[in-house]
PDB file of C-alpha atoms in Angstrom:
ATOM      1  CA  GLN A1439     119.232 121.540 127.546  1.00 92.00           C
ATOM      2  CA  LEU A1440     115.572 120.720 128.132  1.00 96.00           C
ATOM      3  CA  VAL A1441     113.474 121.954 131.049  1.00 97.00           C
ATOM      4  CA  GLU A1442     110.033 120.549 131.789  1.00 97.00           C
ATOM      5  CA  SER A1443     107.272 122.349 133.671  1.00 97.00           C
ATOM      6  CA  GLY A1444     103.554 122.052 134.288  1.00 98.00           C
ATOM      7  CA  GLY A1445     103.420 118.967 136.451  1.00 97.00           C
ATOM      8  CA  GLY A1446     101.424 118.791 139.658  1.00 97.00           C
ATOM      9  CA  LEU A1447      98.652 117.106 141.592  1.00 98.00           C
ATOM     10  CA  VAL A1448      95.300 116.647 139.878  1.00 98.00           C
ATOM     11  CA  GLN A1449      92.186 114.583 140.486  1.00 98.00           C
ATOM     12  CA  ALA A1450      91.252 111.725 138.206  1.00 98.00           C
ATOM     13  CA  GLY A1451      89.501 113.045 135.136  1.00 98.00           C
ATOM     14  CA  GLY A1452      91.393 116.311 135.262  1.00 98.00           C
ATOM     15  CA  SER A1453      93.885 117.832 132.851  1.00 98.00           C
ATOM     16  CA  LEU A1454      97.450 119.101 132.858  1.00 98.00           C
ATOM     17  CA  ARG A1455      99.626 120.663 130.198  1.00 98.00           C
ATOM     18  CA  LEU A1456     103.335 119.940 130.322  1.00 98.00           C
ATOM     19  CA  SER A1457     105.872 122.163 128.624  1.00 98.00           C
ATOM     20  CA  CYS A1458     109.398 121.387 127.489  1.00 97.00           C
ATOM     21  CA  ALA A1459     111.572 124.434 126.905  1.00 97.00           C
ATOM     22  CA  ALA A1460     114.718 123.917 124.847  1.00 96.00           C
ATOM     23  CA  SER A1461     117.756 126.142 125.154  1.00 93.00           C
ATOM     24  CA  THR A1462     118.835 125.492 121.583  1.00 85.00           C
ATOM     25  CA  ARG A1463     117.647 127.688 118.720  1.00 84.00           C
ATOM     26  CA  ALA A1464     117.968 124.592 116.541  1.00 88.00           C
ATOM     27  CA  PHE A1465     114.972 123.024 118.284  1.00 92.00           C
ATOM     28  CA  LYS A1466     113.209 122.939 114.921  1.00 92.00           C
ATOM     29  CA  ASN A1467     115.721 120.296 113.820  1.00 95.00           C
ATOM     30  CA  TYR A1468     114.882 117.918 116.668  1.00 95.00           C
ATOM     31  CA  VAL A1469     112.340 115.169 117.065  1.00 97.00           C
ATOM     32  CA  THR A1470     110.713 115.607 120.478  1.00 97.00           C
ATOM     33  CA  GLY A1471     109.365 112.873 122.707  1.00 98.00           C
ATOM     34  CA  TRP A1472     107.815 112.395 126.126  1.00 98.00           C
ATOM     35  CA  PHE A1473     108.557 109.456 128.375  1.00 98.00           C
ATOM     36  CA  ARG A1474     107.388 108.676 131.893  1.00 98.00           C
ATOM     37  CA  GLN A1475     108.617 106.622 134.799  1.00 98.00           C
ATOM     38  CA  ALA A1476     106.347 105.492 137.585  1.00 97.00           C
ATOM     39  CA  SER A1477     107.770 104.518 140.950  1.00 96.00           C
ATOM     40  CA  GLY A1478     109.315 101.062 140.782  1.00 96.00           C
ATOM     41  CA  LYS A1479     108.809 100.761 137.023  1.00 97.00           C
ATOM     42  CA  GLU A1480     110.913 101.246 133.942  1.00 97.00           C
ATOM     43  CA  ARG A1481     110.675 104.407 131.896  1.00 97.00           C
ATOM     44  CA  GLU A1482     108.158 104.071 129.080  1.00 97.00           C
ATOM     45  CA  PHE A1483     107.350 105.894 125.880  1.00 98.00           C
ATOM     46  CA  VAL A1484     104.364 108.253 125.956  1.00 98.00           C
ATOM     47  CA  ALA A1485     104.351 110.312 122.764  1.00 98.00           C
ATOM     48  CA  ALA A1486     106.590 111.761 120.070  1.00 98.00           C
ATOM     49  CA  ILE A1487     106.354 114.403 117.367  1.00 98.00           C
ATOM     50  CA  SER A1488     108.401 114.999 114.240  1.00 97.00           C
ATOM     51  CA  ARG A1489     110.473 118.139 113.933  1.00 95.00           C
ATOM     52  CA  ASP A1490     107.917 119.795 111.661  1.00 94.00           C
ATOM     53  CA  GLY A1491     104.971 118.678 113.776  1.00 95.00           C
ATOM     54  CA  GLY A1492     103.440 116.782 110.900  1.00 95.00           C
ATOM     55  CA  SER A1493     103.748 113.315 112.432  1.00 96.00           C
ATOM     56  CA  THR A1494     102.889 112.107 115.904  1.00 97.00           C
ATOM     57  CA  ARG A1495     102.893 108.792 117.690  1.00 97.00           C
ATOM     58  CA  TYR A1496     101.349 107.735 121.010  1.00 98.00           C
ATOM     59  CA  ALA A1497     101.499 104.846 123.389  1.00 98.00           C
ATOM     60  CA  ASP A1498      98.244 102.896 123.335  1.00 98.00           C
ATOM     61  CA  SER A1499      97.673 103.729 126.992  1.00 97.00           C
ATOM     62  CA  VAL A1500      97.406 107.475 126.294  1.00 98.00           C
ATOM     63  CA  LYS A1501      95.982 107.542 122.782  1.00 97.00           C
ATOM     64  CA  SER A1502      92.904 109.798 122.504  1.00 95.00           C
ATOM     65  CA  ARG A1503      93.642 111.332 125.918  1.00 98.00           C
ATOM     66  CA  PHE A1504      97.034 112.995 125.389  1.00 98.00           C
ATOM     67  CA  THR A1505      98.090 115.372 122.619  1.00 98.00           C
ATOM     68  CA  ILE A1506     101.672 116.228 121.786  1.00 98.00           C
ATOM     69  CA  SER A1507     102.483 119.468 120.003  1.00 98.00           C
ATOM     70  CA  ARG A1508     105.297 121.931 119.493  1.00 97.00           C
ATOM     71  CA  ASP A1509     105.967 125.592 118.766  1.00 97.00           C
ATOM     72  CA  ASN A1510     109.301 125.842 116.994  1.00 95.00           C
ATOM     73  CA  ALA A1511     109.206 129.635 117.126  1.00 95.00           C
ATOM     74  CA  LYS A1512     109.233 129.373 120.930  1.00 95.00           C
ATOM     75  CA  ASN A1513     111.609 126.379 121.070  1.00 96.00           C
ATOM     76  CA  THR A1514     109.023 124.599 123.193  1.00 97.00           C
ATOM     77  CA  GLY A1515     107.213 121.286 123.132  1.00 97.00           C
ATOM     78  CA  TYR A1516     103.954 120.460 124.878  1.00 98.00           C
ATOM     79  CA  LEU A1517     102.007 117.496 126.168  1.00 98.00           C
ATOM     80  CA  GLN A1518      98.328 118.130 126.818  1.00 98.00           C
ATOM     81  CA  MET A1519      96.977 115.459 129.124  1.00 98.00           C
ATOM     82  CA  ASN A1520      93.210 115.055 129.505  1.00 98.00           C
ATOM     83  CA  SER A1521      91.059 112.508 131.312  1.00 98.00           C
ATOM     84  CA  LEU A1522      93.938 111.710 133.611  1.00 98.00           C
ATOM     85  CA  LYS A1523      93.925 108.433 135.510  1.00 98.00           C
ATOM     86  CA  PRO A1524      95.775 107.383 138.678  1.00 98.00           C
ATOM     87  CA  GLU A1525      97.908 105.090 136.530  1.00 97.00           C
ATOM     88  CA  ASP A1526      99.245 108.154 134.723  1.00 98.00           C
ATOM     89  CA  THR A1527     101.092 109.105 137.909  1.00 98.00           C
ATOM     90  CA  ALA A1528     104.801 109.293 137.079  1.00 98.00           C
ATOM     91  CA  ILE A1529     107.749 111.558 136.464  1.00 98.00           C
ATOM     92  CA  TYR A1530     107.435 112.845 132.914  1.00 98.00           C
ATOM     93  CA  HIS A1531     110.573 113.539 130.906  1.00 98.00           C
ATOM     94  CA  CYS A1532     110.891 115.253 127.585  1.00 98.00           C
ATOM     95  CA  ALA A1533     113.598 114.203 125.169  1.00 98.00           C
ATOM     96  CA  ALA A1534     114.986 115.435 121.873  1.00 97.00           C
ATOM     97  CA  ALA A1535     116.985 113.986 119.016  1.00 96.00           C
ATOM     98  CA  ARG A1536     118.437 115.868 116.103  1.00 94.00           C
ATOM     99  CA  THR A1537     117.370 114.599 112.695  1.00 92.00           C
ATOM    100  CA  LEU A1538     117.881 115.570 109.089  1.00 91.00           C
ATOM    101  CA  TYR A1539     114.438 114.415 108.037  1.00 90.00           C
ATOM    102  CA  SER A1540     111.251 116.325 108.749  1.00 88.00           C
ATOM    103  CA  SER A1541     109.094 113.206 108.964  1.00 88.00           C
ATOM    104  CA  ASN A1542     111.300 111.151 111.296  1.00 92.00           C
ATOM    105  CA  ILE A1543     109.806 110.130 114.600  1.00 95.00           C
ATOM    106  CA  TYR A1544     111.297 108.009 117.378  1.00 94.00           C
ATOM    107  CA  TYR A1545     109.714 106.001 120.160  1.00 93.00           C
ATOM    108  CA  THR A1546     112.679 104.284 121.788  1.00 95.00           C
ATOM    109  CA  GLU A1547     114.789 105.800 124.549  1.00 95.00           C
ATOM    110  CA  GLY A1548     118.030 105.012 122.786  1.00 95.00           C
ATOM    111  CA  SER A1549     117.100 107.235 119.870  1.00 95.00           C
ATOM    112  CA  TYR A1550     117.205 110.349 122.061  1.00 96.00           C
ATOM    113  CA  ASP A1551     120.373 112.051 123.248  1.00 93.00           C
ATOM    114  CA  MET A1552     118.967 115.068 125.072  1.00 95.00           C
ATOM    115  CA  TRP A1553     116.827 114.714 128.197  1.00 97.00           C
ATOM    116  CA  GLY A1554     115.152 116.953 130.720  1.00 97.00           C
ATOM    117  CA  GLN A1555     115.166 116.420 134.487  1.00 96.00           C
ATOM    118  CA  GLY A1556     111.487 115.568 134.578  1.00 97.00           C
ATOM    119  CA  THR A1557     108.332 116.894 136.170  1.00 98.00           C
ATOM    120  CA  GLN A1558     106.139 114.990 138.624  1.00 98.00           C
ATOM    121  CA  VAL A1559     102.533 114.276 137.698  1.00 98.00           C
ATOM    122  CA  THR A1560     100.338 112.829 140.428  1.00 98.00           C
ATOM    123  CA  VAL A1561      96.738 111.825 139.755  1.00 98.00           C
ATOM    124  CA  SER A1562      94.570 111.134 142.780  1.00 97.00           C
ATOM    125  CA  SER A1563      91.566 108.825 142.674  1.00 93.00           C
TER     126      SER A1563
END
């Protein structure tokens, strides 16, 4: 089970830090990703991180503004979002997928089999 937190209302240019708490102690064996879904749009990939934290990948729209990280000791993933824009407004979901390989990283929804309920991020102009 994954539970997101940290969403909220922020002005453009502001920052938020999302957290994704996993109930499994095997979190260290999971690739973790963040996806978002804006109203009326399909869910889209935001960022992903390998199980050892050594590899990351970002959507072009958030590159250099967002940073994904993880703390396996705390079974928690994070998404630091800086320089937020109104177009970042969406429900943000974290996802996880178990993998045998420390360097694996996934950016498609179908690769993930564990999802959180989501947390709303609203950026005002």
